PDB file of C-alpha atoms and ligand atoms in Angstrom:
ATOM      1  CA  UNK A1428     121.404  80.081  85.149  1.00  0.00           C
ATOM      2  CA  UNK A1429     120.948  78.061  88.284  1.00  0.00           C
ATOM      3  CA  UNK A1430     123.503  79.145  90.926  1.00  0.00           C
ATOM      4  CA  UNK A1431     124.009  79.032  94.594  1.00  0.00           C
ATOM      5  CA  UNK A1432     122.927  82.416  95.962  1.00  0.00           C
ATOM      6  CA  UNK A1433     122.697  83.942  99.378  1.00  0.00           C
ATOM      7  CA  UNK A1434     120.928  87.283  99.320  1.00  0.00           C
ATOM      8  CA  UNK A1435     120.693  89.564 102.190  1.00  0.00           C
ATOM      9  CA  UNK A1436     117.623  91.733 102.749  1.00  0.00           C
ATOM     10  CA  UNK A1437     118.419  94.554 105.074  1.00  0.00           C
ATOM     11  CA  UNK A1438     114.960  95.876 104.918  1.00  0.00           C
ATOM     12  CA  UNK A1439     114.556  99.349 106.600  1.00  0.00           C
ATOM     13  CA  UNK A1440     117.594  98.859 108.863  1.00  0.00           C
ATOM     14  CA  UNK A1441     120.869 100.584 109.170  1.00  0.00           C
ATOM     15  CA  UNK A1442     121.895 104.147 108.695  1.00  0.00           C
ATOM     16  CA  UNK A1443     124.163 104.917 105.773  1.00  0.00           C
ATOM     17  CA  UNK A1444     127.272 104.793 107.950  1.00  0.00           C
ATOM     18  CA  UNK A1445     126.184 101.527 109.427  1.00  0.00           C
ATOM     19  CA  UNK A1446     125.205 100.137 106.001  1.00  0.00           C
ATOM     20  CA  UNK A1447     128.652 101.035 104.664  1.00  0.00           C
ATOM     21  CA  UNK A1448     130.333  99.368 107.528  1.00  0.00           C
ATOM     22  CA  UNK A1449     128.324  96.227 107.141  1.00  0.00           C
ATOM     23  CA  UNK A1450     129.056  96.101 103.411  1.00  0.00           C
ATOM     24  CA  UNK A1451     132.783  96.504 103.980  1.00  0.00           C
ATOM     25  CA  UNK A1452     132.715  93.790 106.589  1.00  0.00           C
ATOM     26  CA  UNK A1453     130.950  91.416 104.436  1.00  0.00           C
ATOM     27  CA  UNK A1454     133.484  92.064 101.475  1.00  0.00           C
ATOM     28  CA  UNK A1455     136.377  91.543 103.778  1.00  0.00           C
ATOM     29  CA  UNK A1456     135.006  88.221 105.030  1.00  0.00           C
ATOM     30  CA  UNK A1457     134.121  87.080 101.559  1.00  0.00           C
ATOM     31  CA  UNK A1458     137.755  87.764 100.466  1.00  0.00           C
ATOM     32  CA  UNK A1459     139.109  85.939 103.428  1.00  0.00           C
ATOM     33  CA  UNK A1460     136.628  83.088 104.024  1.00  0.00           C
ATOM     34  CA  UNK A1461     134.462  82.252 101.089  1.00  0.00           C
ATOM     35  CA  UNK A1462     136.143  79.889  98.748  1.00  0.00           C
ATOM     36  CA  UNK A1463     133.112  78.397  96.932  1.00  0.00           C
ATOM     37  CA  UNK A1464     131.132  79.276  93.865  1.00  0.00           C
ATOM     38  CA  UNK A1465     128.384  81.386  95.542  1.00  0.00           C
ATOM     39  CA  UNK A1466     126.740  84.469  94.616  1.00  0.00           C
ATOM     40  CA  UNK A1467     126.441  86.922  97.625  1.00  0.00           C
ATOM     41  CA  UNK A1468     123.902  89.696  97.291  1.00  0.00           C
ATOM     42  CA  UNK A1469     123.341  92.690  99.567  1.00  0.00           C
ATOM     43  CA  UNK A1470     119.766  94.117  99.451  1.00  0.00           C
ATOM     44  CA  UNK A1471     120.264  97.546 100.673  1.00  0.00           C
ATOM     45  CA  UNK A1472     117.930 100.487 101.181  1.00  0.00           C
ATOM     46  CA  UNK A1473     117.744 102.859  98.118  1.00  0.00           C
ATOM     47  CA  UNK A1474     119.942 105.553  99.482  1.00  0.00           C
ATOM     48  CA  UNK A1475     122.643 103.199 100.499  1.00  0.00           C
ATOM     49  CA  UNK A1476     122.984 101.642  97.003  1.00  0.00           C
ATOM     50  CA  UNK A1477     125.695 103.824  95.287  1.00  0.00           C
ATOM     51  CA  UNK A1478     127.992 103.522  98.334  1.00  0.00           C
ATOM     52  CA  UNK A1479     127.433  99.773  98.582  1.00  0.00           C
ATOM     53  CA  UNK A1480     127.939  99.164  94.945  1.00  0.00           C
ATOM     54  CA  UNK A1481     131.210 101.013  95.324  1.00  0.00           C
ATOM     55  CA  UNK A1482     132.315  99.156  98.417  1.00  0.00           C
ATOM     56  CA  UNK A1483     131.695  95.805  96.851  1.00  0.00           C
ATOM     57  CA  UNK A1484     133.376  96.540  93.514  1.00  0.00           C
ATOM     58  CA  UNK A1485     136.583  94.751  94.411  1.00  0.00           C
ATOM     59  CA  UNK A1486     134.590  91.509  95.196  1.00  0.00           C
ATOM     60  CA  UNK A1487     133.333  89.821  92.124  1.00  0.00           C
ATOM     61  CA  UNK A1488     131.250  87.381  94.258  1.00  0.00           C
ATOM     62  CA  UNK A1489     129.332  90.220  95.918  1.00  0.00           C
ATOM     63  CA  UNK A1490     126.488  91.962  93.986  1.00  0.00           C
ATOM     64  CA  UNK A1491     123.860  94.469  95.018  1.00  0.00           C
ATOM     65  CA  UNK A1492     120.085  94.416  95.097  1.00  0.00           C
ATOM     66  CA  UNK A1493     117.503  96.994  95.635  1.00  0.00           C
ATOM     67  CA  UNK A1494     114.422  95.929  97.815  1.00  0.00           C
ATOM     68  CA  UNK A1495     111.892  97.313  95.442  1.00  0.00           C
ATOM     69  CA  UNK A1496     111.332  99.373  92.318  1.00  0.00           C
ATOM     70  CA  UNK A1497     108.577 101.447  90.757  1.00  0.00           C
ATOM     71  CA  UNK A1498     106.139  99.802  88.444  1.00  0.00           C
ATOM     72  CA  UNK A1499     106.540 102.818  86.153  1.00  0.00           C
ATOM     73  CA  UNK A1500     109.422 103.572  83.882  1.00  0.00           C
ATOM     74  CA  UNK A1501     109.742 107.356  84.604  1.00  0.00           C
ATOM     75  CA  UNK A1502     107.646 110.434  85.375  1.00  0.00           C
ATOM     76  CA  UNK A1503     105.475 112.170  87.895  1.00  0.00           C
ATOM     77  CA  UNK A1504     105.553 109.508  90.594  1.00  0.00           C
ATOM     78  CA  UNK A1505     106.805 111.394  93.737  1.00  0.00           C
ATOM     79  CA  UNK A1506     108.876 109.267  96.033  1.00  0.00           C
ATOM     80  CA  UNK A1507     109.301 106.283  93.674  1.00  0.00           C
ATOM     81  CA  UNK A1508     112.548 104.925  92.286  1.00  0.00           C
ATOM     82  CA  UNK A1509     112.783 103.500  88.740  1.00  0.00           C
ATOM     83  CA  UNK A1510     114.580 100.542  87.405  1.00  0.00           C
ATOM     84  CA  UNK A1511     116.586 102.773  85.151  1.00  0.00           C
ATOM     85  CA  UNK A1512     117.785 104.740  88.193  1.00  0.00           C
ATOM     86  CA  UNK A1513     118.733 101.462  89.875  1.00  0.00           C
ATOM     87  CA  UNK A1514     120.697 100.400  86.752  1.00  0.00           C
ATOM     88  CA  UNK A1515     122.509 103.764  86.576  1.00  0.00           C
ATOM     89  CA  UNK A1516     123.680 103.220  90.244  1.00  0.00           C
ATOM     90  CA  UNK A1517     125.235  99.896  89.228  1.00  0.00           C
ATOM     91  CA  UNK A1518     122.595  97.804  90.948  1.00  0.00           C
ATOM     92  CA  UNK A1519     122.118  94.229  89.388  1.00  0.00           C
ATOM     93  CA  UNK A1520     119.270  92.725  91.251  1.00  0.00           C
ATOM     94  CA  UNK A1521     115.929  93.890  92.473  1.00  0.00           C
ATOM     95  CA  UNK A1522     113.677  92.110  95.044  1.00  0.00           C
ATOM     96  CA  UNK A1523     110.092  92.206  93.705  1.00  0.00           C
ATOM     97  CA  UNK A1524     106.984  91.180  95.500  1.00  0.00           C
ATOM     98  CA  UNK A1525     108.357  90.595  99.021  1.00  0.00           C
ATOM     99  CA  UNK A1526     105.399  89.818 101.299  1.00  0.00           C
ATOM    100  CA  UNK A1527     105.850  92.950 103.363  1.00  0.00           C
ATOM    101  CA  UNK A1528     105.335  94.998 100.111  1.00  0.00           C
ATOM    102  CA  UNK A1529     102.259  92.853  99.321  1.00  0.00           C
ATOM    103  CA  UNK A1530     100.857  93.229 102.829  1.00  0.00           C
ATOM    104  CA  UNK A1531     101.777  96.706 103.880  1.00  0.00           C
ATOM    105  CA  UNK A1532     101.870  98.566 100.582  1.00  0.00           C
ATOM    106  CA  UNK A1533      98.985  96.442  98.848  1.00  0.00           C
ATOM    107  CA  UNK A1534     101.077  95.420  95.830  1.00  0.00           C
ATOM    108  CA  UNK A1535      99.197  93.122  93.604  1.00  0.00           C
ATOM    109  CA  UNK A1536     100.087  90.536  91.095  1.00  0.00           C
ATOM    110  CA  UNK A1537      99.475  92.869  88.133  1.00  0.00           C
ATOM    111  CA  UNK A1538     101.780  95.501  89.556  1.00  0.00           C
ATOM    112  CA  UNK A1539     104.482  93.043  90.310  1.00  0.00           C
ATOM    113  CA  UNK A1540     104.288  91.654  86.763  1.00  0.00           C
ATOM    114  CA  UNK A1541     104.983  95.230  85.543  1.00  0.00           C
ATOM    115  CA  UNK A1542     108.001  95.537  87.860  1.00  0.00           C
ATOM    116  CA  UNK A1543     109.371  92.224  86.557  1.00  0.00           C
ATOM    117  CA  UNK A1544     108.918  93.429  83.036  1.00  0.00           C
ATOM    118  CA  UNK A1545     110.786  96.731  83.630  1.00  0.00           C
ATOM    119  CA  UNK A1546     113.586  94.988  85.458  1.00  0.00           C
ATOM    120  CA  UNK A1547     114.057  92.516  82.798  1.00  0.00           C
ATOM    121  CA  UNK A1548     113.972  95.154  80.039  1.00  0.00           C
ATOM    122  CA  UNK A1549     116.798  97.025  81.839  1.00  0.00           C
ATOM    123  CA  UNK A1550     118.859  93.942  82.265  1.00  0.00           C
ATOM    124  CA  UNK A1551     118.353  93.682  86.044  1.00  0.00           C
ATOM    125  CA  UNK A1552     117.686  90.326  87.601  1.00  0.00           C
ATOM    126  CA  UNK A1553     114.404  90.202  89.656  1.00  0.00           C
ATOM    127  CA  UNK A1554     114.395  88.141  92.957  1.00  0.00           C
ATOM    128  CA  UNK A1555     110.632  87.449  92.784  1.00  0.00           C
ATOM    129  CA  UNK A1556     109.241  86.569  96.110  1.00  0.00           C
ATOM    130  CA  UNK A1557     106.188  84.372  96.836  1.00  0.00           C
ATOM    131  CA  UNK A1558     104.872  82.594  99.993  1.00  0.00           C
ATOM    132  CA  UNK A1559     101.670  81.788 101.870  1.00  0.00           C
ATOM    133  CA  UNK A1560     100.253  83.039 105.080  1.00  0.00           C
ATOM    134  CA  UNK A1561      99.767  80.798 107.941  1.00  0.00           C
ATOM    135  CA  UNK A1562      95.910  80.344 107.592  1.00  0.00           C
ATOM    136  CA  UNK A1563      96.358  79.245 104.029  1.00  0.00           C
ATOM    137  CA  UNK A1564      98.891  76.563 105.047  1.00  0.00           C
ATOM    138  CA  UNK A1565      96.475  75.478 107.739  1.00  0.00           C
ATOM    139  CA  UNK A1566      93.787  75.080 105.116  1.00  0.00           C
ATOM    140  CA  UNK A1567      96.301  72.953 103.037  1.00  0.00           C
ATOM    141  CA  UNK A1568      95.850  75.463 100.239  1.00  0.00           C
ATOM    142  CA  UNK A1569      99.543  76.628 100.221  1.00  0.00           C
ATOM    143  CA  UNK A1570     100.657  74.935  97.007  1.00  0.00           C
ATOM    144  CA  UNK A1571      97.917  76.374  94.955  1.00  0.00           C
ATOM    145  CA  UNK A1572      98.339  79.730  96.539  1.00  0.00           C
ATOM    146  CA  UNK A1573     102.036  79.979  95.708  1.00  0.00           C
ATOM    147  CA  UNK A1574     101.596  78.562  92.230  1.00  0.00           C
ATOM    148  CA  UNK A1575      98.868  81.197  91.591  1.00  0.00           C
ATOM    149  CA  UNK A1576     101.292  83.881  92.616  1.00  0.00           C
ATOM    150  CA  UNK A1577     103.804  82.750  90.033  1.00  0.00           C
ATOM    151  CA  UNK A1578     101.136  82.255  87.358  1.00  0.00           C
ATOM    152  CA  UNK A1579      99.750  85.667  87.839  1.00  0.00           C
ATOM    153  CA  UNK A1580     102.875  87.715  87.851  1.00  0.00           C
ATOM    154  CA  UNK A1581     105.266  85.622  85.716  1.00  0.00           C
ATOM    155  CA  UNK A1582     103.658  83.409  83.166  1.00  0.00           C
ATOM    156  CA  UNK A1583     103.356  86.021  80.545  1.00  0.00           C
ATOM    157  CA  UNK A1584     107.205  85.849  80.325  1.00  0.00           C
ATOM    158  CA  UNK A1585     108.962  84.020  77.481  1.00  0.00           C
ATOM    159  CA  UNK A1586     111.163  80.989  78.358  1.00  0.00           C
ATOM    160  CA  UNK A1587     114.225  83.097  77.831  1.00  0.00           C
ATOM    161  CA  UNK A1588     113.074  85.758  80.234  1.00  0.00           C
ATOM    162  CA  UNK A1589     111.940  83.351  82.970  1.00  0.00           C
ATOM    163  CA  UNK A1590     115.312  81.783  83.167  1.00  0.00           C
ATOM    164  CA  UNK A1591     116.788  85.124  84.011  1.00  0.00           C
ATOM    165  CA  UNK A1592     114.730  85.246  87.265  1.00  0.00           C
ATOM    166  CA  UNK A1593     115.567  84.206  90.773  1.00  0.00           C
ATOM    167  CA  UNK A1594     112.622  83.131  92.730  1.00  0.00           C
ATOM    168  CA  UNK A1595     112.412  83.275  96.517  1.00  0.00           C
ATOM    169  CA  UNK A1596     109.848  81.134  98.461  1.00  0.00           C
ATOM    170  CA  UNK A1597     109.184  82.740 101.804  1.00  0.00           C
ATOM    171  CA  UNK A1598     106.339  81.435 103.827  1.00  0.00           C
ATOM    172  CA  UNK A1599     105.012  84.550 105.609  1.00  0.00           C
ATOM    173  CA  UNK A1600     104.607  82.629 108.973  1.00  0.00           C
ATOM    174  CA  UNK A1601     108.386  82.106 108.928  1.00  0.00           C
ATOM    175  CA  UNK A1602     109.492  85.615 108.214  1.00  0.00           C
ATOM    176  CA  UNK A1603     111.088  87.379 111.239  1.00  0.00           C
ATOM    177  CA  UNK A1604     109.349  85.033 113.570  1.00  0.00           C
ATOM    178  CA  UNK A1605     112.139  82.493 114.384  1.00  0.00           C
ATOM    179  CA  UNK A1606     109.879  79.806 113.009  1.00  0.00           C
ATOM    180  CA  UNK A1607     111.607  78.315 110.039  1.00  0.00           C
ATOM    181  CA  UNK A1608     110.088  76.015 107.619  1.00  0.00           C
ATOM    182  CA  UNK A1609     111.522  72.480 108.175  1.00  0.00           C
ATOM    183  CA  UNK A1610     113.976  71.365 105.496  1.00  0.00           C
ATOM    184  CA  UNK A1611     111.236  68.918 104.336  1.00  0.00           C
ATOM    185  CA  UNK A1612     108.639  71.727 104.049  1.00  0.00           C
ATOM    186  CA  UNK A1613     111.042  73.915 102.101  1.00  0.00           C
ATOM    187  CA  UNK A1614     111.990  71.027  99.778  1.00  0.00           C
ATOM    188  CA  UNK A1615     108.402  70.107  99.207  1.00  0.00           C
ATOM    189  CA  UNK A1616     107.333  73.611  98.092  1.00  0.00           C
ATOM    190  CA  UNK A1617     110.517  74.146  96.071  1.00  0.00           C
ATOM    191  CA  UNK A1618     109.927  71.041  94.159  1.00  0.00           C
ATOM    192  CA  UNK A1619     106.267  72.078  93.650  1.00  0.00           C
ATOM    193  CA  UNK A1620     107.439  75.508  92.373  1.00  0.00           C
ATOM    194  CA  UNK A1621     109.939  73.920  90.008  1.00  0.00           C
ATOM    195  CA  UNK A1622     107.297  71.601  88.769  1.00  0.00           C
ATOM    196  CA  UNK A1623     104.839  74.435  88.209  1.00  0.00           C
ATOM    197  CA  UNK A1624     107.496  76.259  86.280  1.00  0.00           C
ATOM    198  CA  UNK A1625     108.268  73.047  84.233  1.00  0.00           C
ATOM    199  CA  UNK A1626     104.620  72.686  83.365  1.00  0.00           C
ATOM    200  CA  UNK A1627     104.713  76.076  81.681  1.00  0.00           C
ATOM    201  CA  UNK A1628     108.325  76.306  80.339  1.00  0.00           C
ATOM    202  CA  UNK A1629     109.705  72.731  80.235  1.00  0.00           C
ATOM    203  CA  UNK A1630     111.963  70.939  82.609  1.00  0.00           C
ATOM    204  CA  UNK A1631     115.208  72.447  81.212  1.00  0.00           C
ATOM    205  CA  UNK A1632     114.238  75.957  81.711  1.00  0.00           C
ATOM    206  CA  UNK A1633     112.750  75.094  85.214  1.00  0.00           C
ATOM    207  CA  UNK A1634     116.137  73.619  86.156  1.00  0.00           C
ATOM    208  CA  UNK A1635     117.958  76.585  85.197  1.00  0.00           C
ATOM    209  CA  UNK A1636     116.086  78.831  87.723  1.00  0.00           C
ATOM    210  CA  UNK A1637     117.653  79.472  91.235  1.00  0.00           C
ATOM    211  CA  UNK A1638     115.006  78.957  93.931  1.00  0.00           C
ATOM    212  CA  UNK A1639     115.867  80.571  97.231  1.00  0.00           C
ATOM    213  CA  UNK A1640     114.256  79.856 100.773  1.00  0.00           C
ATOM    214  CA  UNK A1641     113.532  82.706 103.101  1.00  0.00           C
ATOM    215  CA  UNK A1642     112.117  82.990 106.436  1.00  0.00           C
ATOM    216  CA  UNK A1643     114.224  82.803 109.679  1.00  0.00           C
ATOM    217  CA  UNK A1644     117.062  81.207 107.842  1.00  0.00           C
ATOM    218  CA  UNK A1645     120.136  81.283 110.288  1.00  0.00           C
ATOM    219  CA  UNK A1646     123.531  79.989 110.561  1.00  0.00           C
ATOM    220  CA  UNK A1647     122.268  76.930 112.491  1.00  0.00           C
ATOM    221  CA  UNK A1648     119.590  75.841 110.076  1.00  0.00           C
ATOM    222  CA  UNK A1649     121.135  77.089 106.668  1.00  0.00           C
ATOM    223  CA  UNK A1650     122.999  73.748 106.060  1.00  0.00           C
ATOM    224  CA  UNK A1651     120.067  71.569 106.391  1.00  0.00           C
ATOM    225  CA  UNK A1652     117.863  73.834 104.205  1.00  0.00           C
ATOM    226  CA  UNK A1653     120.568  74.157 101.436  1.00  0.00           C
ATOM    227  CA  UNK A1654     121.166  70.416 101.318  1.00  0.00           C
ATOM    228  CA  UNK A1655     117.763  69.995  99.656  1.00  0.00           C
ATOM    229  CA  UNK A1656     118.063  69.379  95.853  1.00  0.00           C
ATOM    230  CA  UNK A1657     115.555  72.078  94.919  1.00  0.00           C
ATOM    231  CA  UNK A1658     116.923  74.772  97.493  1.00  0.00           C
ATOM    232  CA  UNK A1659     119.591  76.797  95.678  1.00  0.00           C
ATOM    233  CA  UNK A1660     120.252  79.240  98.557  1.00  0.00           C
ATOM    234  CA  UNK A1661     118.428  81.831 100.724  1.00  0.00           C
ATOM    235  CA  UNK A1662     116.970  85.224 101.147  1.00  0.00           C
ATOM    236  CA  UNK A1663     118.008  86.321 104.535  1.00  0.00           C
ATOM    237  CA  UNK A1664     116.527  89.184 106.556  1.00  0.00           C
ATOM    238  CA  UNK A1665     117.510  89.342 110.255  1.00  0.00           C
ATOM    239  CA  UNK A1666     120.650  87.366 110.008  1.00  0.00           C
ATOM    240  CA  UNK A1667     121.979  89.414 107.161  1.00  0.00           C
ATOM    241  CA  UNK A1668     122.460  92.347 109.521  1.00  0.00           C
ATOM    242  CA  UNK A1669     125.439  90.747 111.183  1.00  0.00           C
ATOM    243  CA  UNK A1670     128.321  90.073 108.822  1.00  0.00           C
ATOM    244  CA  UNK A1671     129.456  86.949 110.929  1.00  0.00           C
ATOM    245  CA  UNK A1672     126.045  85.226 110.746  1.00  0.00           C
ATOM    246  CA  UNK A1673     125.619  86.159 107.132  1.00  0.00           C
ATOM    247  CA  UNK A1674     128.994  84.817 106.069  1.00  0.00           C
ATOM    248  CA  UNK A1675     128.356  81.625 107.985  1.00  0.00           C
ATOM    249  CA  UNK A1676     125.112  81.183 106.014  1.00  0.00           C
ATOM    250  CA  UNK A1677     127.094  81.866 102.709  1.00  0.00           C
ATOM    251  CA  UNK A1678     129.381  79.112 103.702  1.00  0.00           C
ATOM    252  CA  UNK A1679     126.428  76.618 104.340  1.00  0.00           C
ATOM    253  CA  UNK A1680     126.370  74.809 101.002  1.00  0.00           C
TER     254      UNK A1680
HETATM  255  P1  LIG B3081     114.076  86.867 108.084  1.00  0.00           P
HETATM  256  O1  LIG B3081     113.407  87.609 106.812  1.00  0.00           O
HETATM  257  O2  LIG B3081     115.186  86.049 107.685  1.00  0.00           O
HETATM  258  O3  LIG B3081     114.289  87.898 109.045  1.00  0.00           O
HETATM  259  O4  LIG B3081     112.903  85.896 108.519  1.00  0.00           O
HETATM  260  C1  LIG B3081     113.527  87.022 105.547  1.00  0.00           C
HETATM  261  C2  LIG B3081     112.898  87.983 104.490  1.00  0.00           C
HETATM  262  O5  LIG B3081     111.887  88.592 104.758  1.00  0.00           O
HETATM  263  O6  LIG B3081     113.496  88.137 103.389  1.00  0.00           O
END
């Protein structure tokens, strides 16, 4: 179902105590200041997840995401965390295919497809990330690049399955750089993504999928980005580490 969503991606930041403090602050601010119909997601490091789930239990608008999951269901994979483990901790969303995972941990489309399948099978919602590096945009190959990422990891899904996903478009050149895509660039790509989804699954299914923008989204540019017809919210890195900034983004619809 298409919804307004603002998801924080804390990445590898915050000790457990700091993460708990941030989650509590966000929950208090959501109770006090967020009137609208928006889903707020906290993407916390693995070891923070049970505590963050507990701290957010009183706020029905605030849900919790893991930043990754194993491509395997269970077994001898030292250091990995399975989707079933995430589910057992009360986690509802899982970020899959973030560009940092693709770039630094060499995750490929095939592995990401397996992660998506496992997440859906356990009833978790994948937040599937896509986005092009700068050189691809400079070659004007960015639409094909992003559409290929979706085709390769998602187009084996049924129509019912794909509508359970959230998709985040994050141009790599905008992540953590302070260089946001313009509202027009975001809308252009989001429309392209929705069109690509429609070509495979039909317009109705494509219209039911929330498409988030990510990459240096801040309180001062969120309104303009979220005002686009095909931008349903944001995946927020740096600005999700400060409750004030994050809540200002949440209230930018
Ligand atoms: P940023 O990160 O907001 O710090 O650019 C976004 C992301 O990587 O999800």
